[in-house]
Amino acid sequence: MTQQNAARNPGLYGGKSSRRITVRDIAAAKRRGEKWPMLTAYDAMTASVFDEAGIPVMLVGDSMGNTHLGYDSTVPVTLDEMTMLSAAVVRGTRRALIVGDLPFGSYQEGPAQALRSATRLLKEAGVGAVKLEGGERSADQIRLLVEAGIPVMAHVGLTPQSVLAFGGHPVQGRGEEAAQQLLRDAKAVQDAGAFAVVLELVTAELAAEVTRSLHIPTVGIGAGAECDAQVLVWTDMAGMTDWPGGRMPRFVKQYARLRESLGDAAKAFAEDVVSGAYPAPEHSFRS
Ligand code: KIV
């Protein structure tokens, strides 16, 4: 976006304001029919790059289990890990709304546990909102958090914390019964007070219907073009992820080839060290 356009645009992306984005700004964007981008972030330096690029909402996703902590899924991620990385992302940003994920096991026991976990993320990490998975089954948790003044982003469709129950990553909402359940889930989280809802791996037609029927924004990942917002895991978006078996999911679009660039940089450094080309005189100190 040019500077002139940015000055005219009151929007979430490219808007002029340097204060933190709030959930009120998100609601206003839905009323304006404005689409917006969200990326995951897990550390201060990367988050600062996205903040400078104007990304208005960042999710400290429990996808950190796969991308940064070396786990096979999001299931092992702990609240301690989430708190530490969320705090780093908050410190690295000035404008974006930072959403911290509630990891598996930190809210399933019920509303009281959800409130304890979310309170920790707000007080210790400084996030502006939390996200949790589940539709009807998580509505009581969402309601209590919202009553306590905690903005909640919900997450329905494919919910990765239930990967063992799903037995993989199947597309959600196919067939009349599944579609009706997904609509009920989306409505339940809206009624419970969520300010936005992630739709993951949902057919494009159903995601469009959900988006039309809700007054809160939908954030799609593998859910077609009609959602109000789109989210990608940043390491997927930037070509950093090493896909198991080399199979990149269909919904990912890569905007850079960071894995290759970083590998090339590491090799060039190693070759310079081995050949003696680095450090050169200009990198050295003299007495
Ligand atoms: O953890 C995560 O990164 C997520 C997004 C994929 C929505 O939940």
mmCIF file of C-alpha atoms and ligand atoms in Angstrom:
data_model
loop_
_atom_site.group_PDB
_atom_site.id
_atom_site.type_symbol
_atom_site.label_atom_id
_atom_site.label_comp_id
_atom_site.label_asym_id
_atom_site.label_seq_id
_atom_site.Cartn_x
_atom_site.Cartn_y
_atom_site.Cartn_z
ATOM 1 C CA MET A 1 0.000 0.000 0.000
ATOM 2 C CA THR A 2 1.353 3.465 -0.923
ATOM 3 C CA GLN A 3 1.683 6.135 1.787
ATOM 4 C CA GLN A 4 -1.109 8.128 0.116
ATOM 5 C CA ASN A 5 -3.460 5.141 0.223
ATOM 6 C CA ALA A 6 -2.481 4.423 3.820
ATOM 7 C CA ALA A 7 -3.388 7.984 4.793
ATOM 8 C CA ARG A 8 -6.835 7.633 3.192
ATOM 9 C CA ASN A 9 -7.468 4.148 4.513
ATOM 10 C CA PRO A 10 -8.968 3.960 8.009
ATOM 11 C CA GLY A 11 -8.662 0.179 7.815
ATOM 12 C CA LEU A 12 -7.097 -2.430 10.043
ATOM 13 C CA TYR A 13 -4.392 -3.100 7.445
ATOM 14 C CA GLY A 14 -2.706 0.073 6.215
ATOM 15 C CA GLY A 15 -4.567 2.280 8.694
ATOM 16 C CA LYS A 16 -2.788 5.334 10.115
ATOM 17 C CA SER A 17 -3.263 4.766 13.832
ATOM 18 C CA SER A 18 -0.199 3.679 15.788
ATOM 19 C CA ARG A 19 -2.137 2.687 18.928
ATOM 20 C CA ARG A 20 -2.945 -0.963 19.575
ATOM 21 C CA ILE A 21 -5.781 -2.440 17.535
ATOM 22 C CA THR A 22 -8.714 -3.420 19.769
ATOM 23 C CA VAL A 23 -11.670 -5.737 19.406
ATOM 24 C CA ARG A 24 -13.795 -2.646 18.727
ATOM 25 C CA ASP A 25 -11.679 -1.966 15.624
ATOM 26 C CA ILE A 26 -12.287 -5.574 14.549
ATOM 27 C CA ALA A 27 -16.053 -5.155 14.940
ATOM 28 C CA ALA A 28 -15.956 -1.907 12.955
ATOM 29 C CA ALA A 29 -14.076 -3.644 10.129
ATOM 30 C CA LYS A 30 -16.873 -6.249 9.875
ATOM 31 C CA ARG A 31 -19.451 -3.438 9.648
ATOM 32 C CA ARG A 32 -17.394 -1.805 6.853
ATOM 33 C CA GLY A 33 -17.140 -5.153 5.054
ATOM 34 C CA GLU A 34 -13.348 -4.890 5.208
ATOM 35 C CA LYS A 35 -11.106 -7.938 4.864
ATOM 36 C CA TRP A 36 -8.028 -8.214 7.061
ATOM 37 C CA PRO A 37 -4.941 -10.415 7.456
ATOM 38 C CA MET A 38 -3.766 -12.295 10.528
ATOM 39 C CA LEU A 39 -0.446 -14.131 10.927
ATOM 40 C CA THR A 40 0.911 -16.282 13.680
ATOM 41 C CA ALA A 41 4.011 -15.070 15.537
ATOM 42 C CA TYR A 42 6.123 -16.760 18.203
ATOM 43 C CA ASP A 43 9.019 -14.401 18.975
ATOM 44 C CA ALA A 44 9.694 -10.697 19.381
ATOM 45 C CA MET A 45 11.886 -10.176 16.313
ATOM 46 C CA THR A 46 9.576 -11.805 13.769
ATOM 47 C CA ALA A 47 6.563 -10.142 15.377
ATOM 48 C CA SER A 48 8.231 -6.736 15.016
ATOM 49 C CA VAL A 49 8.686 -7.377 11.276
ATOM 50 C CA PHE A 50 4.977 -8.195 10.893
ATOM 51 C CA ASP A 51 4.011 -5.198 13.042
ATOM 52 C CA GLU A 52 6.056 -2.889 10.808
ATOM 53 C CA ALA A 53 4.419 -4.523 7.782
ATOM 54 C CA GLY A 54 1.022 -3.491 9.187
ATOM 55 C CA ILE A 55 -0.376 -6.913 10.117
ATOM 56 C CA PRO A 56 -3.186 -5.851 12.478
ATOM 57 C CA VAL A 57 -3.758 -9.098 14.385
ATOM 58 C CA MET A 58 -1.176 -11.703 15.394
ATOM 59 C CA LEU A 59 -1.922 -15.060 16.911
ATOM 60 C CA VAL A 60 0.579 -16.691 19.220
ATOM 61 C CA GLY A 61 -0.768 -20.023 18.078
ATOM 62 C CA ASP A 62 -0.214 -23.339 19.754
ATOM 63 C CA SER A 63 1.083 -24.251 16.281
ATOM 64 C CA MET A 64 4.329 -23.219 18.025
ATOM 65 C CA GLY A 65 4.366 -26.889 19.068
ATOM 66 C CA ASN A 66 5.098 -27.858 15.472
ATOM 67 C CA THR A 67 6.904 -24.756 14.227
ATOM 68 C CA HIS A 68 9.155 -23.812 17.145
ATOM 69 C CA LEU A 69 9.168 -26.466 19.858
ATOM 70 C CA GLY A 70 9.766 -29.584 17.770
ATOM 71 C CA TYR A 71 6.604 -31.465 18.819
ATOM 72 C CA ASP A 72 4.554 -33.572 16.391
ATOM 73 C CA SER A 73 1.319 -31.720 17.180
ATOM 74 C CA THR A 74 -0.116 -28.888 19.269
ATOM 75 C CA VAL A 75 -1.188 -31.281 22.039
ATOM 76 C CA PRO A 76 2.011 -31.136 24.196
ATOM 77 C CA VAL A 77 2.196 -27.313 24.305
ATOM 78 C CA THR A 78 1.955 -26.025 27.891
ATOM 79 C CA LEU A 79 0.584 -22.812 29.353
ATOM 80 C CA ASP A 80 4.113 -21.925 30.540
ATOM 81 C CA GLU A 81 5.430 -22.187 26.965
ATOM 82 C CA MET A 82 2.499 -20.198 25.649
ATOM 83 C CA THR A 83 2.976 -17.493 28.286
ATOM 84 C CA MET A 84 6.692 -17.085 27.574
ATOM 85 C CA LEU A 85 6.339 -16.816 23.793
ATOM 86 C CA SER A 86 3.235 -14.598 23.997
ATOM 87 C CA ALA A 87 5.101 -12.157 26.243
ATOM 88 C CA ALA A 88 7.918 -11.995 23.671
ATOM 89 C CA VAL A 89 5.456 -11.239 20.845
ATOM 90 C CA VAL A 90 3.772 -8.510 22.918
ATOM 91 C CA ARG A 91 7.194 -6.942 23.654
ATOM 92 C CA GLY A 92 8.083 -7.003 19.942
ATOM 93 C CA THR A 93 4.955 -5.154 18.771
ATOM 94 C CA ARG A 94 3.324 -1.754 19.197
ATOM 95 C CA ARG A 95 0.207 -1.816 17.000
ATOM 96 C CA ALA A 96 -1.107 -5.348 16.464
ATOM 97 C CA LEU A 97 -3.758 -6.966 18.621
ATOM 98 C CA ILE A 98 -1.997 -9.994 20.093
ATOM 99 C CA VAL A 99 -4.139 -13.097 20.614
ATOM 100 C CA GLY A 100 -2.732 -15.872 22.809
ATOM 101 C CA ASP A 101 -3.910 -19.450 22.270
ATOM 102 C CA LEU A 102 -5.106 -21.445 25.255
ATOM 103 C CA PRO A 103 -3.231 -24.748 24.905
ATOM 104 C CA PHE A 104 -4.760 -28.221 25.203
ATOM 105 C CA GLY A 105 -5.545 -29.048 28.823
ATOM 106 C CA SER A 106 -5.748 -25.418 29.972
ATOM 107 C CA TYR A 107 -9.530 -24.918 29.556
ATOM 108 C CA GLN A 108 -11.222 -28.281 28.849
ATOM 109 C CA GLU A 109 -11.985 -28.898 32.560
ATOM 110 C CA GLY A 110 -14.481 -26.052 32.520
ATOM 111 C CA PRO A 111 -15.045 -22.309 32.762
ATOM 112 C CA ALA A 112 -13.127 -21.825 36.029
ATOM 113 C CA GLN A 113 -9.983 -23.450 34.600
ATOM 114 C CA ALA A 114 -10.363 -21.410 31.393
ATOM 115 C CA LEU A 115 -10.581 -18.212 33.446
ATOM 116 C CA ARG A 116 -7.440 -19.087 35.435
ATOM 117 C CA SER A 117 -5.477 -19.835 32.252
ATOM 118 C CA ALA A 118 -6.684 -16.801 30.324
ATOM 119 C CA THR A 119 -6.002 -14.534 33.313
ATOM 120 C CA ARG A 120 -2.402 -15.745 33.331
ATOM 121 C CA LEU A 121 -1.976 -14.940 29.639
ATOM 122 C CA LEU A 122 -3.387 -11.459 30.165
ATOM 123 C CA LYS A 123 -1.451 -10.640 33.342
ATOM 124 C CA GLU A 124 1.903 -12.327 32.638
ATOM 125 C CA ALA A 125 2.145 -12.036 28.850
ATOM 126 C CA GLY A 126 0.051 -8.926 28.224
ATOM 127 C CA VAL A 127 -2.018 -10.347 25.360
ATOM 128 C CA GLY A 128 -5.113 -8.434 24.267
ATOM 129 C CA ALA A 129 -7.284 -11.510 23.709
ATOM 130 C CA VAL A 130 -7.221 -15.290 23.949
ATOM 131 C CA LYS A 131 -8.287 -18.021 21.548
ATOM 132 C CA LEU A 132 -9.717 -21.416 22.364
ATOM 133 C CA GLU A 133 -11.015 -24.309 20.304
ATOM 134 C CA GLY A 134 -14.528 -25.732 20.151
ATOM 135 C CA GLY A 135 -18.047 -24.565 19.326
ATOM 136 C CA GLU A 136 -21.025 -25.567 21.458
ATOM 137 C CA ARG A 137 -18.731 -27.590 23.725
ATOM 138 C CA SER A 138 -16.697 -24.478 24.670
ATOM 139 C CA ALA A 139 -19.540 -21.967 24.905
ATOM 140 C CA ASP A 140 -19.630 -21.952 28.734
ATOM 141 C CA GLN A 141 -15.902 -21.225 28.881
ATOM 142 C CA ILE A 142 -16.243 -18.380 26.368
ATOM 143 C CA ARG A 143 -19.208 -16.873 28.244
ATOM 144 C CA LEU A 144 -17.353 -16.731 31.565
ATOM 145 C CA LEU A 145 -14.212 -15.222 30.015
ATOM 146 C CA VAL A 146 -16.249 -12.559 28.221
ATOM 147 C CA GLU A 147 -18.159 -11.777 31.435
ATOM 148 C CA ALA A 148 -14.779 -11.323 33.122
ATOM 149 C CA GLY A 149 -13.782 -8.787 30.446
ATOM 150 C CA ILE A 150 -11.497 -11.051 28.399
ATOM 151 C CA PRO A 151 -11.913 -10.848 24.599
ATOM 152 C CA VAL A 152 -12.179 -14.331 23.093
ATOM 153 C CA MET A 153 -11.512 -15.537 19.565
ATOM 154 C CA ALA A 154 -13.184 -18.902 18.982
ATOM 155 C CA HIS A 155 -12.015 -21.683 16.643
ATOM 156 C CA VAL A 156 -14.319 -24.210 14.941
ATOM 157 C CA GLY A 157 -14.132 -26.666 12.055
ATOM 158 C CA LEU A 158 -10.887 -28.619 12.194
ATOM 159 C CA THR A 159 -9.574 -28.010 15.704
ATOM 160 C CA PRO A 160 -5.963 -29.264 15.785
ATOM 161 C CA GLN A 161 -5.969 -30.003 19.538
ATOM 162 C CA SER A 162 -8.431 -32.809 18.703
ATOM 163 C CA VAL A 163 -6.158 -34.308 16.032
ATOM 164 C CA LEU A 164 -6.208 -37.678 17.806
ATOM 165 C CA ALA A 165 -10.025 -37.780 17.740
ATOM 166 C CA PHE A 166 -10.199 -36.553 14.129
ATOM 167 C CA GLY A 167 -7.566 -39.123 13.141
ATOM 168 C CA GLY A 168 -5.864 -36.582 10.878
ATOM 169 C CA HIS A 169 -6.844 -33.311 9.223
ATOM 170 C CA PRO A 170 -10.082 -33.978 7.297
ATOM 171 C CA VAL A 171 -12.011 -31.103 5.681
ATOM 172 C CA GLN A 172 -14.987 -30.191 7.905
ATOM 173 C CA GLY A 173 -18.625 -29.481 7.105
ATOM 174 C CA ARG A 174 -19.099 -31.915 4.236
ATOM 175 C CA GLY A 175 -22.633 -33.364 4.239
ATOM 176 C CA GLU A 176 -25.840 -31.844 5.584
ATOM 177 C CA GLU A 177 -25.488 -33.055 9.182
ATOM 178 C CA ALA A 178 -21.870 -31.861 9.522
ATOM 179 C CA ALA A 179 -22.751 -28.524 7.928
ATOM 180 C CA GLN A 180 -25.644 -27.968 10.348
ATOM 181 C CA GLN A 181 -23.385 -28.804 13.320
ATOM 182 C CA LEU A 182 -20.772 -26.329 12.137
ATOM 183 C CA LEU A 183 -23.412 -23.610 11.767
ATOM 184 C CA ARG A 184 -24.636 -24.377 15.302
ATOM 185 C CA ASP A 185 -21.055 -24.223 16.621
ATOM 186 C CA ALA A 186 -20.397 -20.857 14.971
ATOM 187 C CA LYS A 187 -23.682 -19.443 16.285
ATOM 188 C CA ALA A 188 -22.959 -20.796 19.786
ATOM 189 C CA VAL A 189 -19.589 -19.034 20.069
ATOM 190 C CA GLN A 190 -21.069 -15.794 18.764
ATOM 191 C CA ASP A 191 -23.936 -16.017 21.271
ATOM 192 C CA ALA A 192 -21.420 -16.719 24.051
ATOM 193 C CA GLY A 193 -19.690 -13.413 23.223
ATOM 194 C CA ALA A 194 -16.675 -14.322 21.055
ATOM 195 C CA PHE A 195 -15.443 -11.310 19.035
ATOM 196 C CA ALA A 196 -14.291 -13.443 16.063
ATOM 197 C CA VAL A 197 -14.186 -17.075 15.039
ATOM 198 C CA VAL A 198 -11.525 -19.033 13.162
ATOM 199 C CA LEU A 199 -12.926 -21.463 10.570
ATOM 200 C CA GLU A 200 -10.300 -24.092 9.823
ATOM 201 C CA LEU A 201 -10.507 -26.521 6.891
ATOM 202 C CA VAL A 202 -14.149 -25.843 6.093
ATOM 203 C CA THR A 203 -15.638 -26.037 2.594
ATOM 204 C CA ALA A 204 -15.715 -22.638 0.899
ATOM 205 C CA GLU A 205 -19.514 -22.722 0.434
ATOM 206 C CA LEU A 206 -20.188 -23.437 4.102
ATOM 207 C CA ALA A 207 -17.637 -20.864 5.293
ATOM 208 C CA ALA A 208 -19.371 -18.271 3.079
ATOM 209 C CA GLU A 209 -22.732 -19.172 4.626
ATOM 210 C CA VAL A 210 -21.317 -18.923 8.166
ATOM 211 C CA THR A 211 -19.722 -15.562 7.318
ATOM 212 C CA ARG A 212 -23.025 -14.187 6.001
ATOM 213 C CA SER A 213 -24.993 -15.427 8.992
ATOM 214 C CA LEU A 214 -22.718 -14.044 11.766
ATOM 215 C CA HIS A 215 -22.250 -10.462 12.901
ATOM 216 C CA ILE A 216 -18.733 -11.286 14.202
ATOM 217 C CA PRO A 217 -15.904 -11.758 11.688
ATOM 218 C CA THR A 218 -14.823 -15.165 10.457
ATOM 219 C CA VAL A 219 -11.095 -15.818 10.091
ATOM 220 C CA GLY A 220 -10.476 -18.481 7.485
ATOM 221 C CA ILE A 221 -7.648 -20.958 7.151
ATOM 222 C CA GLY A 222 -8.414 -23.389 4.366
ATOM 223 C CA ALA A 223 -11.963 -22.017 4.342
ATOM 224 C CA GLY A 224 -12.194 -20.197 1.013
ATOM 225 C CA ALA A 225 -12.265 -16.565 -0.020
ATOM 226 C CA GLU A 226 -15.514 -15.375 1.546
ATOM 227 C CA CYS A 227 -14.300 -15.197 5.149
ATOM 228 C CA ASP A 228 -13.856 -11.724 6.631
ATOM 229 C CA ALA A 229 -10.194 -12.374 7.452
ATOM 230 C CA GLN A 230 -7.516 -14.895 6.538
ATOM 231 C CA VAL A 231 -4.860 -16.395 8.788
ATOM 232 C CA LEU A 232 -1.746 -18.386 7.933
ATOM 233 C CA VAL A 233 0.983 -19.872 10.088
ATOM 234 C CA TRP A 234 3.857 -17.532 9.269
ATOM 235 C CA THR A 235 6.406 -20.265 8.613
ATOM 236 C CA ASP A 236 4.040 -21.698 5.965
ATOM 237 C CA MET A 237 3.389 -18.276 4.410
ATOM 238 C CA ALA A 238 7.106 -17.476 4.180
ATOM 239 C CA GLY A 239 8.304 -20.874 2.927
ATOM 240 C CA MET A 240 10.135 -21.856 6.113
ATOM 241 C CA THR A 241 8.200 -25.014 7.004
ATOM 242 C CA ASP A 242 9.722 -28.382 6.168
ATOM 243 C CA TRP A 243 6.572 -30.260 5.148
ATOM 244 C CA PRO A 244 6.472 -33.935 6.188
ATOM 245 C CA GLY A 245 6.918 -35.903 2.955
ATOM 246 C CA GLY A 246 7.267 -32.567 1.118
ATOM 247 C CA ARG A 247 3.461 -32.244 0.966
ATOM 248 C CA MET A 248 2.311 -28.660 1.434
ATOM 249 C CA PRO A 249 -1.432 -28.344 2.178
ATOM 250 C CA ARG A 250 -3.549 -27.003 -0.671
ATOM 251 C CA PHE A 251 -4.659 -23.902 1.265
ATOM 252 C CA VAL A 252 -1.124 -22.575 1.830
ATOM 253 C CA LYS A 253 0.312 -19.919 -0.448
ATOM 254 C CA GLN A 254 4.043 -19.279 -0.067
ATOM 255 C CA TYR A 255 5.128 -15.645 -0.387
ATOM 256 C CA ALA A 256 8.867 -16.257 0.132
ATOM 257 C CA ARG A 257 11.387 -19.105 0.171
ATOM 258 C CA LEU A 258 12.906 -18.422 3.548
ATOM 259 C CA ARG A 259 14.054 -21.979 4.220
ATOM 260 C CA GLU A 260 16.158 -21.940 1.067
ATOM 261 C CA SER A 261 17.493 -18.387 1.653
ATOM 262 C CA LEU A 262 18.453 -19.116 5.254
ATOM 263 C CA GLY A 263 20.121 -22.401 4.312
ATOM 264 C CA ASP A 264 22.079 -20.593 1.566
ATOM 265 C CA ALA A 265 23.162 -17.887 4.024
ATOM 266 C CA ALA A 266 24.322 -20.512 6.543
ATOM 267 C CA LYS A 267 26.320 -22.346 3.837
ATOM 268 C CA ALA A 268 27.930 -19.112 2.563
ATOM 269 C CA PHE A 269 28.968 -18.221 6.139
ATOM 270 C CA ALA A 270 30.375 -21.728 6.716
ATOM 271 C CA GLU A 271 32.346 -21.634 3.465
ATOM 272 C CA ASP A 272 33.806 -18.208 4.312
ATOM 273 C CA VAL A 273 34.905 -19.462 7.731
ATOM 274 C CA VAL A 274 36.497 -22.611 6.287
ATOM 275 C CA SER A 275 38.273 -20.687 3.509
ATOM 276 C CA GLY A 276 39.390 -17.865 5.824
ATOM 277 C CA ALA A 277 37.410 -15.225 3.879
ATOM 278 C CA TYR A 278 35.545 -14.305 7.065
ATOM 279 C CA PRO A 279 36.363 -12.338 9.103
ATOM 280 C CA ALA A 280 38.001 -9.864 6.696
ATOM 281 C CA PRO A 281 40.102 -6.926 7.990
ATOM 282 C CA GLU A 282 36.982 -4.703 8.124
ATOM 283 C CA HIS A 283 35.359 -7.142 10.573
ATOM 284 C CA SER A 284 38.385 -7.147 12.901
ATOM 285 C CA PHE A 285 39.601 -4.818 15.664
ATOM 286 C CA ARG A 286 43.184 -3.494 15.854
ATOM 287 C CA SER A 287 45.072 -2.491 18.963
HETATM 288 O O1 KIV B 1 -2.281 -22.435 16.391
HETATM 289 C C1 KIV B 1 -2.499 -21.854 15.318
HETATM 290 O O2 KIV B 1 -1.595 -21.398 14.617
HETATM 291 C C2 KIV B 1 -3.896 -21.732 14.899
HETATM 292 C C3 KIV B 1 -4.142 -21.160 13.542
HETATM 293 C C4 KIV B 1 -3.847 -22.173 12.517
HETATM 294 C C5 KIV B 1 -5.512 -20.611 13.424
HETATM 295 O O3 KIV B 1 -4.765 -22.079 15.617
#
